[in-house]
Structure formats: C-alpha cells, structure tokens
mmCIF file of C-alpha atoms in Angstrom:
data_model
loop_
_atom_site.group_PDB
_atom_site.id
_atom_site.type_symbol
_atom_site.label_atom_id
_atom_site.label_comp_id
_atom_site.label_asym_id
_atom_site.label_seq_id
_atom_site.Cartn_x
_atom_site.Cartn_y
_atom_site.Cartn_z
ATOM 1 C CA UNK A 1 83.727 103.441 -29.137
ATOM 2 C CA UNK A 2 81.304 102.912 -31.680
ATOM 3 C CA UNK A 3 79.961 104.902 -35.104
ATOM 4 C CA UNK A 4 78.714 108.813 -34.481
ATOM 5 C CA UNK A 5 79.610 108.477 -30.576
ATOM 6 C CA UNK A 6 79.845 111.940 -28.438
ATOM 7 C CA UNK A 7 81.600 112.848 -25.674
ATOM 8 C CA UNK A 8 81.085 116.315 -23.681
ATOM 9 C CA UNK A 9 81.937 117.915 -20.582
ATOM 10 C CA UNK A 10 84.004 115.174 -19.140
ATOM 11 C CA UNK A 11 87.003 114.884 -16.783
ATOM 12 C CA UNK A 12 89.142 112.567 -16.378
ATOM 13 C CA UNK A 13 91.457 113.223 -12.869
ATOM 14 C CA UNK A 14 94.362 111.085 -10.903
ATOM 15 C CA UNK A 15 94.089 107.617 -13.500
ATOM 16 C CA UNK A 16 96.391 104.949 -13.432
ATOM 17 C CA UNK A 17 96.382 103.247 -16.372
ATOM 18 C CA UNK A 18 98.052 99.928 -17.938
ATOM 19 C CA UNK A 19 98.632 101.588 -21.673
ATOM 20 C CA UNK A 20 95.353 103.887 -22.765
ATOM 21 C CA UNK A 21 92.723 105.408 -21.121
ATOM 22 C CA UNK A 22 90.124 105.916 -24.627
ATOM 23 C CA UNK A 23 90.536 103.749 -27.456
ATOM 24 C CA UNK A 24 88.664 105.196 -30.498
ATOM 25 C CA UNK A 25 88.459 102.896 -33.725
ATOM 26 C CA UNK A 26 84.908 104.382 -35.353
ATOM 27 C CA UNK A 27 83.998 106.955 -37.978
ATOM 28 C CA UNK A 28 82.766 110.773 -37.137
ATOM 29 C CA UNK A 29 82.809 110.974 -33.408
ATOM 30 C CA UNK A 30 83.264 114.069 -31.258
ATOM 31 C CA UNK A 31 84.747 114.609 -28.159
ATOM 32 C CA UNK A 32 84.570 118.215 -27.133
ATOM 33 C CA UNK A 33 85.263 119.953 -23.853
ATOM 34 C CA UNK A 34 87.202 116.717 -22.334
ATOM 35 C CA UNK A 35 89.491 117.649 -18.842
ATOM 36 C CA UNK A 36 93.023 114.838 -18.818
ATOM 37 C CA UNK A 37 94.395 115.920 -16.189
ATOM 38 C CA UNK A 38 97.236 113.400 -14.339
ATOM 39 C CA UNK A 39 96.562 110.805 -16.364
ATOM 40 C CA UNK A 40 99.583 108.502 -15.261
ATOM 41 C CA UNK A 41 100.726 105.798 -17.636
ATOM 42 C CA UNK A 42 104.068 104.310 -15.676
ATOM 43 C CA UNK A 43 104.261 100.950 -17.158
ATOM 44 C CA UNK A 44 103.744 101.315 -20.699
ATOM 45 C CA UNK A 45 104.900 99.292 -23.284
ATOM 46 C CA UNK A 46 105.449 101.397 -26.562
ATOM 47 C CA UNK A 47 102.166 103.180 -26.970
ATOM 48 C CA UNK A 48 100.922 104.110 -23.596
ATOM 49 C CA UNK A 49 98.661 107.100 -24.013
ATOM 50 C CA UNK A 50 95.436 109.019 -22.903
ATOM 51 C CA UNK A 51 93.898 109.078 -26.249
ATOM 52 C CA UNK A 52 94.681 106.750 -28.831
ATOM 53 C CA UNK A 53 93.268 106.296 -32.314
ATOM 54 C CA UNK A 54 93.129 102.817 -33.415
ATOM 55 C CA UNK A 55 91.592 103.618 -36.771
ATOM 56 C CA UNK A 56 88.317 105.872 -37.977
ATOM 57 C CA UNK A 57 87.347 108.954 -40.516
ATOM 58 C CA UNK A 58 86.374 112.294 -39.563
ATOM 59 C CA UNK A 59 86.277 112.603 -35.797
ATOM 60 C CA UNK A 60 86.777 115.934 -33.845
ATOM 61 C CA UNK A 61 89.223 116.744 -30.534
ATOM 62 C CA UNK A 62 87.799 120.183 -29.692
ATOM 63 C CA UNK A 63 88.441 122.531 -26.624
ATOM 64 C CA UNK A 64 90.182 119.466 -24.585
ATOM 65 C CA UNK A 65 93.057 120.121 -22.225
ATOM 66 C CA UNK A 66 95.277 117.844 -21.424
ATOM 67 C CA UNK A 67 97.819 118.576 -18.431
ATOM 68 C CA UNK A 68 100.373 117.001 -16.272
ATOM 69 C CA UNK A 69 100.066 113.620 -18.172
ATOM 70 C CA UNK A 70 103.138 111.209 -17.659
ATOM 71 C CA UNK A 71 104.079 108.026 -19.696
ATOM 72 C CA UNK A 72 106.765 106.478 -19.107
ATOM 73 C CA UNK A 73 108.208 102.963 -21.625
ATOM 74 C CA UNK A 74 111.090 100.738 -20.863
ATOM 75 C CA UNK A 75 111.072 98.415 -23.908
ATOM 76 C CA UNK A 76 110.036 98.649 -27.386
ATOM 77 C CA UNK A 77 111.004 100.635 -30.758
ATOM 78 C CA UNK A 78 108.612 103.582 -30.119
ATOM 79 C CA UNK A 79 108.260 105.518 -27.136
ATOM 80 C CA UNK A 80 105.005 106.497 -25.176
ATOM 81 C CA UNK A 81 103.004 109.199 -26.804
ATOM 82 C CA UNK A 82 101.816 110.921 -23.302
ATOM 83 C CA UNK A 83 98.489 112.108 -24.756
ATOM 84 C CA UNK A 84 97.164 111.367 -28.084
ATOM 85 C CA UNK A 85 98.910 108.288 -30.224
ATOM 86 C CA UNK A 86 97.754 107.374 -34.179
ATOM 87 C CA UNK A 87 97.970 104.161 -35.508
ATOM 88 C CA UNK A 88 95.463 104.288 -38.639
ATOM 89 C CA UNK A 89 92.756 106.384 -39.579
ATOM 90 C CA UNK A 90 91.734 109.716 -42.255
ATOM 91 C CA UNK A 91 90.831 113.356 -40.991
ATOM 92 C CA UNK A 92 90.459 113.778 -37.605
ATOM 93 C CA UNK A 93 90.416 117.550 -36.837
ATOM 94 C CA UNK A 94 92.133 118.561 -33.317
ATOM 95 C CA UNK A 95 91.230 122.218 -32.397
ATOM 96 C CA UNK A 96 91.049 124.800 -30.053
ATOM 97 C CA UNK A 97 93.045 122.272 -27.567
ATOM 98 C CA UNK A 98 96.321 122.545 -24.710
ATOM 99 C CA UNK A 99 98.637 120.544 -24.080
ATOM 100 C CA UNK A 100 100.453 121.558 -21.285
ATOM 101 C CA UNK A 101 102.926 120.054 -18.417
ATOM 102 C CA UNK A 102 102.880 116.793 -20.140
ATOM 103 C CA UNK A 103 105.828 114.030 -19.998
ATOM 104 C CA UNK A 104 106.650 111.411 -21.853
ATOM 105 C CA UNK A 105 109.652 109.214 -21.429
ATOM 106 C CA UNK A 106 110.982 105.871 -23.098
ATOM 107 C CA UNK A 107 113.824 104.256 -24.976
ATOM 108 C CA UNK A 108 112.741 105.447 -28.635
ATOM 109 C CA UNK A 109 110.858 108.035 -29.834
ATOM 110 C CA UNK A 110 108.784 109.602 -27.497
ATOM 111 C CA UNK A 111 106.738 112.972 -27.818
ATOM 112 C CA UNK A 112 103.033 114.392 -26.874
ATOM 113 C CA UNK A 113 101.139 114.091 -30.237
ATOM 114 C CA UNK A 114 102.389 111.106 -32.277
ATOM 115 C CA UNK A 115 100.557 110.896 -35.794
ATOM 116 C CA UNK A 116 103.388 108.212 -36.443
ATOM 117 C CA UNK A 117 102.538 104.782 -38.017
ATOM 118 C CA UNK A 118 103.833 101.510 -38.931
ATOM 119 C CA UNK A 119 100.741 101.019 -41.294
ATOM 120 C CA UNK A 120 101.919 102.698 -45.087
ATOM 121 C CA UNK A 121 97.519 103.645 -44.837
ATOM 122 C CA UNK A 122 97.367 105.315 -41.233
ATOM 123 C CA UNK A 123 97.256 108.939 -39.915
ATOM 124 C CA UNK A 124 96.296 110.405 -43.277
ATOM 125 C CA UNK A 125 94.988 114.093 -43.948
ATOM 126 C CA UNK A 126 95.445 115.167 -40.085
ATOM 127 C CA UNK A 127 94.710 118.491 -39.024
ATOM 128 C CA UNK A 128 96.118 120.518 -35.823
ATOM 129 C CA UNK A 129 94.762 123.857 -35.693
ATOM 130 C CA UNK A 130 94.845 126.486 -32.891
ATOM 131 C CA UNK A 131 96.492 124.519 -30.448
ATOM 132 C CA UNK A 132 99.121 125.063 -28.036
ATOM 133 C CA UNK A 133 101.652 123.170 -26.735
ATOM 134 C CA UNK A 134 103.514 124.582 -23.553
ATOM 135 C CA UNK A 135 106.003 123.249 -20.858
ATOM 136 C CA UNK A 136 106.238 119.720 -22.144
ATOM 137 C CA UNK A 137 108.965 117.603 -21.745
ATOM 138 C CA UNK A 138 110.169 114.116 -23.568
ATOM 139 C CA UNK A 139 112.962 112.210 -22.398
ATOM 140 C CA UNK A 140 114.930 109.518 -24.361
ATOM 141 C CA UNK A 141 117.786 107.540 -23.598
ATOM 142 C CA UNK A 142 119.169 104.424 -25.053
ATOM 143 C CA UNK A 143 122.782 103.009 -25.135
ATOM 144 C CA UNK A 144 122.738 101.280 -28.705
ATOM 145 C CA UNK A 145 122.220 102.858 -32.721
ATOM 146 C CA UNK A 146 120.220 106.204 -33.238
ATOM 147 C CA UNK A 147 117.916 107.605 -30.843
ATOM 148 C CA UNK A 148 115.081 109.904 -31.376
ATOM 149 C CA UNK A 149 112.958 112.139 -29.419
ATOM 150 C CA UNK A 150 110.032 113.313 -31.736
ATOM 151 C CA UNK A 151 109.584 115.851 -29.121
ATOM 152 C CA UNK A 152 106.114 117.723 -28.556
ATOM 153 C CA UNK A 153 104.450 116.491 -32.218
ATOM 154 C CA UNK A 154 105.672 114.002 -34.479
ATOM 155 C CA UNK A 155 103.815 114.512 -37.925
ATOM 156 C CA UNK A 156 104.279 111.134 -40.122
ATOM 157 C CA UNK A 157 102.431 110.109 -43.023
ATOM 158 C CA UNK A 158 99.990 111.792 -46.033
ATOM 159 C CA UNK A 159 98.758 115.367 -45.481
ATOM 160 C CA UNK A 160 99.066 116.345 -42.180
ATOM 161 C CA UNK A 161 99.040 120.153 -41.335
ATOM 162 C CA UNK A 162 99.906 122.019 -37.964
ATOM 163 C CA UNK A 163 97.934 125.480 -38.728
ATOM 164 C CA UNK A 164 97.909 128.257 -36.014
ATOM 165 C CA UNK A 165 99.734 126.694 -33.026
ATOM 166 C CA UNK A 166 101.858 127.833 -30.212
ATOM 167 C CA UNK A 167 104.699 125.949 -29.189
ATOM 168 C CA UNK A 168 105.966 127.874 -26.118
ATOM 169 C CA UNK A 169 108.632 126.370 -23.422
ATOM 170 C CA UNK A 170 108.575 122.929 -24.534
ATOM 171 C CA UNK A 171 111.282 120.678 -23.678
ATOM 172 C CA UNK A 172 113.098 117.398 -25.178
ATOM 173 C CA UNK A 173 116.049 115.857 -23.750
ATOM 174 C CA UNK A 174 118.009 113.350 -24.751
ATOM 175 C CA UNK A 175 120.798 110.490 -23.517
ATOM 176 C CA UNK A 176 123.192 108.509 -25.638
ATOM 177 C CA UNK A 177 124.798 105.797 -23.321
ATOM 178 C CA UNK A 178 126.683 102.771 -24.562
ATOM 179 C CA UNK A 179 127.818 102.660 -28.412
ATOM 180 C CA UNK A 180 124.547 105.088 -29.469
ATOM 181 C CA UNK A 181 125.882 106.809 -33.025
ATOM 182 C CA UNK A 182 123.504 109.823 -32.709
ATOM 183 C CA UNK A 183 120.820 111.574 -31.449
ATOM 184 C CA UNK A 184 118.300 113.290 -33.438
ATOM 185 C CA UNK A 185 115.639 115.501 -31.212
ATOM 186 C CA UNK A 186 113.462 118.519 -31.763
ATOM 187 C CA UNK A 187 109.949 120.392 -30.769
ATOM 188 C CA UNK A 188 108.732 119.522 -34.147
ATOM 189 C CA UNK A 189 109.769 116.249 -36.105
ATOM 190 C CA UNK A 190 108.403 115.698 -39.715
ATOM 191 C CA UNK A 191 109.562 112.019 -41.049
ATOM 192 C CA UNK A 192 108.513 109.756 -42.928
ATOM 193 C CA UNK A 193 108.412 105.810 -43.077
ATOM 194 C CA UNK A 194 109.048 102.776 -45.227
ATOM 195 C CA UNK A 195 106.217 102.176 -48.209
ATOM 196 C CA UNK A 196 104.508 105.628 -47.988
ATOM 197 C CA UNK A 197 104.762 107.403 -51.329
ATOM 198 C CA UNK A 198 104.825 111.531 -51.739
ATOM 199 C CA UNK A 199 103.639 112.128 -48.277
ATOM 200 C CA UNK A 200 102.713 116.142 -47.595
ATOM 201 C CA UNK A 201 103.006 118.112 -44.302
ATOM 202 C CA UNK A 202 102.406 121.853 -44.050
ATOM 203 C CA UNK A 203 103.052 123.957 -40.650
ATOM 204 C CA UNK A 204 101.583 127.074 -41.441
ATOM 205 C CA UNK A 205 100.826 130.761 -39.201
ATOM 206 C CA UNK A 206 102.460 128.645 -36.334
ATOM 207 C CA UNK A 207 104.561 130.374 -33.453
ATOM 208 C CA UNK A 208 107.595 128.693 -31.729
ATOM 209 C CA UNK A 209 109.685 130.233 -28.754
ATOM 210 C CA UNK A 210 111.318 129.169 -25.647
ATOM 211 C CA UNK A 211 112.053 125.736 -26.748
ATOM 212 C CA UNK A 212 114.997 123.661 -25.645
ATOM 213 C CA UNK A 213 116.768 120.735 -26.692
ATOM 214 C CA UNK A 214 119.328 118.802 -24.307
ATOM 215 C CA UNK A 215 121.694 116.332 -23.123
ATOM 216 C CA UNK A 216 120.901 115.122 -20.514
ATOM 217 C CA UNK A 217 124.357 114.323 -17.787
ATOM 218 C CA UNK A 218 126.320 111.228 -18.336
ATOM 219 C CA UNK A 219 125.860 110.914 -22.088
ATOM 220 C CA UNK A 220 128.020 109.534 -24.764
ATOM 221 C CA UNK A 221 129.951 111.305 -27.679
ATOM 222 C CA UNK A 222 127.393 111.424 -30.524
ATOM 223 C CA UNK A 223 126.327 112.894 -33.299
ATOM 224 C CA UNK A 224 123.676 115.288 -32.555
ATOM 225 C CA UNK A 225 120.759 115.844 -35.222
ATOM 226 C CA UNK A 226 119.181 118.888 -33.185
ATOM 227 C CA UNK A 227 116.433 121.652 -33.816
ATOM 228 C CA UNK A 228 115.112 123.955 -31.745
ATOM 229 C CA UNK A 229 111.979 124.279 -33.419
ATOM 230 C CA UNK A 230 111.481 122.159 -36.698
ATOM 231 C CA UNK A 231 113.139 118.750 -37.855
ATOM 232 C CA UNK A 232 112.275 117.509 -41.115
ATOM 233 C CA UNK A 233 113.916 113.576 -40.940
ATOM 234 C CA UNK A 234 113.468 111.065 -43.511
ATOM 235 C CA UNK A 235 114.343 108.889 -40.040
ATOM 236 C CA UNK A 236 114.211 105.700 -42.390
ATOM 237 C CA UNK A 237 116.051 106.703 -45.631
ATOM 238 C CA UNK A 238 115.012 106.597 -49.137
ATOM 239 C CA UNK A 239 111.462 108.186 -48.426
ATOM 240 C CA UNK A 240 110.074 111.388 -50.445
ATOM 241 C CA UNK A 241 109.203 114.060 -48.158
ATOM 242 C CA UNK A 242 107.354 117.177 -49.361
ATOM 243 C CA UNK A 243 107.112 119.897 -46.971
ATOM 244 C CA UNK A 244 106.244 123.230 -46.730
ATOM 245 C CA UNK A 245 106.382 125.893 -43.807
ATOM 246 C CA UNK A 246 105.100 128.881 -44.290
ATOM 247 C CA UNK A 247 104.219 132.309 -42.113
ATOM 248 C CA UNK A 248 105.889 131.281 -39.367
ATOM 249 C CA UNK A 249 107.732 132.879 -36.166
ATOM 250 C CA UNK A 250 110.448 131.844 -34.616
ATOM 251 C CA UNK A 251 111.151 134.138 -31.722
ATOM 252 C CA UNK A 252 114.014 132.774 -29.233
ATOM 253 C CA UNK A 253 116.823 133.839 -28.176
ATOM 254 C CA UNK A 254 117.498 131.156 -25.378
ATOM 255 C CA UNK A 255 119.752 128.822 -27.874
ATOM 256 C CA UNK A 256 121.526 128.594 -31.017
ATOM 257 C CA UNK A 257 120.492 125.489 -32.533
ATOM 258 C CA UNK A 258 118.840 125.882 -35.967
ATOM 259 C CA UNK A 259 114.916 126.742 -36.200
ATOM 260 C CA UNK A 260 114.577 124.324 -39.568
ATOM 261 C CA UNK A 261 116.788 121.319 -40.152
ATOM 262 C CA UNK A 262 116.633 119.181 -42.985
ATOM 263 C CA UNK A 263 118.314 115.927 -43.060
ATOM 264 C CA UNK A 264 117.734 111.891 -44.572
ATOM 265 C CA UNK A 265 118.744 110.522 -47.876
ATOM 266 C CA UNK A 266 115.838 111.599 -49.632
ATOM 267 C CA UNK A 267 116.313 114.407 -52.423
ATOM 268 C CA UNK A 268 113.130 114.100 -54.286
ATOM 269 C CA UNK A 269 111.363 116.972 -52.855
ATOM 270 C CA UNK A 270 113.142 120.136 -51.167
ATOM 271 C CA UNK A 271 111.774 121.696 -47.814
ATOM 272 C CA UNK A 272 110.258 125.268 -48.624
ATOM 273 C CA UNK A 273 110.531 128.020 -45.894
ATOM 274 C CA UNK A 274 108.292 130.905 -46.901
ATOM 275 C CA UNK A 275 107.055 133.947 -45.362
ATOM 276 C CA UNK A 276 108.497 133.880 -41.839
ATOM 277 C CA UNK A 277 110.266 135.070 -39.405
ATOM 278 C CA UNK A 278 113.132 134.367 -37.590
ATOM 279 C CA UNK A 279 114.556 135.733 -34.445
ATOM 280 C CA UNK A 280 118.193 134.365 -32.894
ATOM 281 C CA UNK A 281 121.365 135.586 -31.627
ATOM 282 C CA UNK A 282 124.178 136.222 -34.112
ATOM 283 C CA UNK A 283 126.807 137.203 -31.044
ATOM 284 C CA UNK A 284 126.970 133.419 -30.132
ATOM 285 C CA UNK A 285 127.024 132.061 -33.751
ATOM 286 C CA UNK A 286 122.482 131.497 -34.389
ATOM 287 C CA UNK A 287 121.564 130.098 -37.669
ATOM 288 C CA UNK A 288 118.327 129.446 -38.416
ATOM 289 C CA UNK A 289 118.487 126.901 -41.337
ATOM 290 C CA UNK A 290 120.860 124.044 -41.564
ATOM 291 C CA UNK A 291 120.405 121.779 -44.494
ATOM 292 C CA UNK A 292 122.649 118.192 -43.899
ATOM 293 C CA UNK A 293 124.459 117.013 -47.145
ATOM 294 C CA UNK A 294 122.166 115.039 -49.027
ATOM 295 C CA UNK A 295 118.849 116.878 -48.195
ATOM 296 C CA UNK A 296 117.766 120.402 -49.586
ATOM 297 C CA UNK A 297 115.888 123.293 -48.146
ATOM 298 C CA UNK A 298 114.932 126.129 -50.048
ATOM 299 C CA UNK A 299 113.923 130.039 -48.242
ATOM 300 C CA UNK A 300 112.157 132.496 -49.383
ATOM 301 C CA UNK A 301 110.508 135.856 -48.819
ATOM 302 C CA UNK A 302 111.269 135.719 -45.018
ATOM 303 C CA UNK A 303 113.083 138.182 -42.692
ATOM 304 C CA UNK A 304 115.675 137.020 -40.599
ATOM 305 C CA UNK A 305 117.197 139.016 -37.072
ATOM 306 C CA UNK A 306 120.478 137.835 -36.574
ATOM 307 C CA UNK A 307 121.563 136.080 -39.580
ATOM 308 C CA UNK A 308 124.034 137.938 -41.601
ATOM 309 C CA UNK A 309 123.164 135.156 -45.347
ATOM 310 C CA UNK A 310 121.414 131.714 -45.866
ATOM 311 C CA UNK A 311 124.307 128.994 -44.767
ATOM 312 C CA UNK A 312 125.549 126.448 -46.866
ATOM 313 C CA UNK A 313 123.397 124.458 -48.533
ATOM 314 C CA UNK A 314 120.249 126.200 -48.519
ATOM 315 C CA UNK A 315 118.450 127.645 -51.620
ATOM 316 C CA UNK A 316 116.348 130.756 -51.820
ATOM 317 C CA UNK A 317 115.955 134.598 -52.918
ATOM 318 C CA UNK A 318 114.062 137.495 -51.288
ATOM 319 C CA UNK A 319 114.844 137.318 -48.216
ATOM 320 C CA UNK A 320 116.121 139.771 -46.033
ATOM 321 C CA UNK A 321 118.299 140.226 -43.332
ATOM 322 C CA UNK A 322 118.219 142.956 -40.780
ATOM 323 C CA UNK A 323 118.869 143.735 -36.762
ATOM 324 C CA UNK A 324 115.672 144.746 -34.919
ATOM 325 C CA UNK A 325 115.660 147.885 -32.513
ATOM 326 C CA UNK A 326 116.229 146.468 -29.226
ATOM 327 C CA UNK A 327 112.579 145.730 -27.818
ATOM 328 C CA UNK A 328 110.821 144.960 -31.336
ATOM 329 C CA UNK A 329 110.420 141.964 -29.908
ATOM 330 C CA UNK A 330 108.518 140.292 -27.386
ATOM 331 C CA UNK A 331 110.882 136.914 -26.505
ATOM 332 C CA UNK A 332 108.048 135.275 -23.892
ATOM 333 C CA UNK A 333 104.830 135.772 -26.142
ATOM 334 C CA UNK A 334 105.935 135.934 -29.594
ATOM 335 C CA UNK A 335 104.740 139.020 -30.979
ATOM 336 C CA UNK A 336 106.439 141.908 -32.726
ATOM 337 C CA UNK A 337 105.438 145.085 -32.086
ATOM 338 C CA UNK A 338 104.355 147.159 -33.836
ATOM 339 C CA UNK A 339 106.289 149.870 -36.387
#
C-alpha cells in the first residue's frame, strides 16, 4: 500500500494464502468496513496473517470483522498471528472491530492480535478500543525450553492500550512434549523484549469472562505460568514493565486460575490493579492475583467475590471483599445487575 490509501466495503471470502493476505507499510491509511472471513493461512512460516503491518504512522482498522481465520506454523520462534501481526510502526487505532472463531496454531507464540516485535522501535503507542474478541482459540506445542501461547492479544512494546474490549469464550491451549521446562499461556499477555526501555501498557474499562486455558492430552510435567485473563511476562528477563489495569471485570466462574499474574525478573515497576472487579469461586480454591517471586503487583480500590484477602505477595489497600447474592451476576454477558 502506499501514503493516504483507503479501503471500504470490502470482503475478503475462502483465501488461501502463502503468509499474508494485506501488507501495509505507509503512513495514515484507513481501512474501514473490511469482511475476513476464512482466510486460511496453512503453511505459514512464523508470521502468517490476514493483516500485517510492516511499518507506518497513524492508520485506522475500523468496523472490520474478522472470522473463522486459521494459521497454522511448523517452524520458527514466533507463532502465526491469525489476523493482524506488527512488526514496526506508531499509532494505528483499531476500533469498533470482532474477532471471532479465529485459530492460530504453531510451535511458539501464537495468538490473534500480535503487537509483538523484534525491532526495540516497532508497535509503539497502539490503541485497541471497543473491540471484541470471542471464541478464539491458539494452540502451541513444542517438546524443548519454554513455550508460550500469547493467546487472543499479545501487547509488546511502548504505549499500547486495550480500552473498552470484550474478551468472551476465548480459548488457548497448550502442549509441553519432550524436555519443555514450562508453559506460560493466557487470554491477555503483556511482555516485553530485549533493548526497549520503560515500555507502558494500560487495559482499561475492559470485560473478560468465559476464558480457558489448557493442556492439551499427552503433555509433559511442566511448570505452568497460567492466567485466565491477564499475564503480565517480562518473557525475556531484565526488561522494565510498567503496567496499569484499571476498571476492569472479571466475571467467570468456569476456572480457578488467577485473573492477573505477574511474573519475569524485572522489579523496576510494579503492576497496578485499580478499580475492578473480580468474580471467581472460593469453594474450589479462586484467586484472582498471583504475583511470582521476583515480580510485584500492587491492588487497589477493587471489589473482589470470592476472595477471602490479597495472597502472598501482592500489595494494596481499599479493597474489599464480599459474597454477591446469588444472581448479582450475569456469568455469560458480564454485567452486574443492578442494586
């Protein structure tokens, strides 16, 4: 594509491709209103996806859909991306989009929206707004070191910000094999990577429920760095992460894997948890925060169903605890009635 180039009211139905469909590498472009639907990527190397940003300032996603997109990897260190991939480039908005019945699966890191980078000057100052993400699935496997499924978005890099999504029924599963030492997976991953200094990621007003994290049948003992909902994973040690999540819900009841884990060797910067809510199952042991040894997490001013105190290892004050009436809650949509 070239400078100030639009694209409207397309569709895009029943592609095979080799390892991307649109290749964007120019400044302020728009694509609004774009149909990806079975967009099939089964010979990918490790960036096959529907929409990928080689580079560029300012362009605009707006009221696309993108559903029932598969990409599939067998080699390299990252896995397919599925539907949108970032390699470089400075504020691009995404808005008003779905993502829905997508799959990605590969030997490394896989997910649906990959703002990860190799470049220390790439995927800067995204923004996700208003977006949901529902019934995805990634897949990883691999039967040697550390395996990662970034799950449905993988936020890397300098300022990115998830603000008013829905992440509703997504799915990542994972499969140590071999002499793998541990698998890290989660809806959500926020990492960082080697020469990238005080990078800054926000999820704010966003809603998460019904998501699952697996393994899959005929794995390895492991160690398993899970989250239902949010993983915050310095995934290459020694890098400063500065993140904050704020007015949040977390409404599920279908697991009792953490909501928010924080884990790496980096403890310049805690993880603040502010004004949110959290929703999980104290009979079978829920607890919505789990902060690994090295990192720290701080909560505040949030209200927690099912959690008697803040475990081990996690900072905050003003919080409160508290069982909902039976029926407060809405587990499928995500709301809370009202009073």
């Amino acid at each position: 594509t070239s400078l100030a180039d639009v694209m409207t009211n397309v569709k895009f139905l029943h592609i095979y491709a080799g390892n991307r469909l649109i290749a964007h590498s120019a400044n302020y472009c728009a694509y609004r209103n774009l149909t990806m639907r079975e967009i099939y990527f089964p010979t990918a190397t490790s960036s096959g996806t529907a929409f990928y940003f080689r580079s560029g300032t300012g362009c605009l996603l707006e009221n696309c859909l993108f559903e029932k997109c598969y990409a599939t990897s067998s080699s390299g260190t990252f896995g397919p991306s599925t539907i949108t991939g970032m390699e470089q480039g400075q504020g691009h908005l995404y808005t008003n989009c779905i993502y829905r019945n997508n799959w990605a699966k590969g030997p490394n890191m896989t997910s649906a929206l990959n703002f990860r980078t190799t470049s220390a000057n790439g995927a800067i100052q995204m923004r996700v707004v208003d977006c949901l993400f529902e019934s995805n699935k990634t897949y990883t496997t691999a039967n040697s070191g550390k395996i990662y499924n970034l799950g449905t978005v993988e936020l890397g890099m300098n300022d990115n910000v998830l603000l008013g999504c829905t992440f509703r029924d997504n799915l990542s599963v994972v499969k140590p094999t071999g002499t793998c030492s541990s698998s890290h997976a989660s809806t959500v991953t926020i990492s960082s990577i080697p020469r990238t200094t005080d990078p800054r990621r926000a999820v704010v007003n966003c809603t998460f429920c019904g998501n699952r994290v697996e393994l899959d049948t005929g794995s390895v003992a492991a160690e398993e760095v899970f989250s239902r909902s949010i993983l915050v994973d310095s995934i290459f040690g020694d890098n400063p992460l500065d993140v904050v999540i704020a007015n949040c819900t977390f409404a599920d009841k279908t697991s009792v894997l953490p909501d928010v884990r924080w884990t790496g060797a980096d403890t310049t910067y805690p993880v603040s948890v502010i004004n949110s809510f959290f929703l999980g199952d104290a009979a079978n042991g829920y607890v919505p925060f789990i902060s690994d040894a090295q990192g720290m997490l701080e909560v505040d001013n949030c209200l927690m169903n099912g959690c008697d105190t803040l475990p081990t290892g996690v900072a905050g004050d003003d919080n409160v605890f508290m069982e909902l009436p039976v029926g407060a809650w809405d587990d499928l949509s995500g709301t809370r009635a009202a009073a």
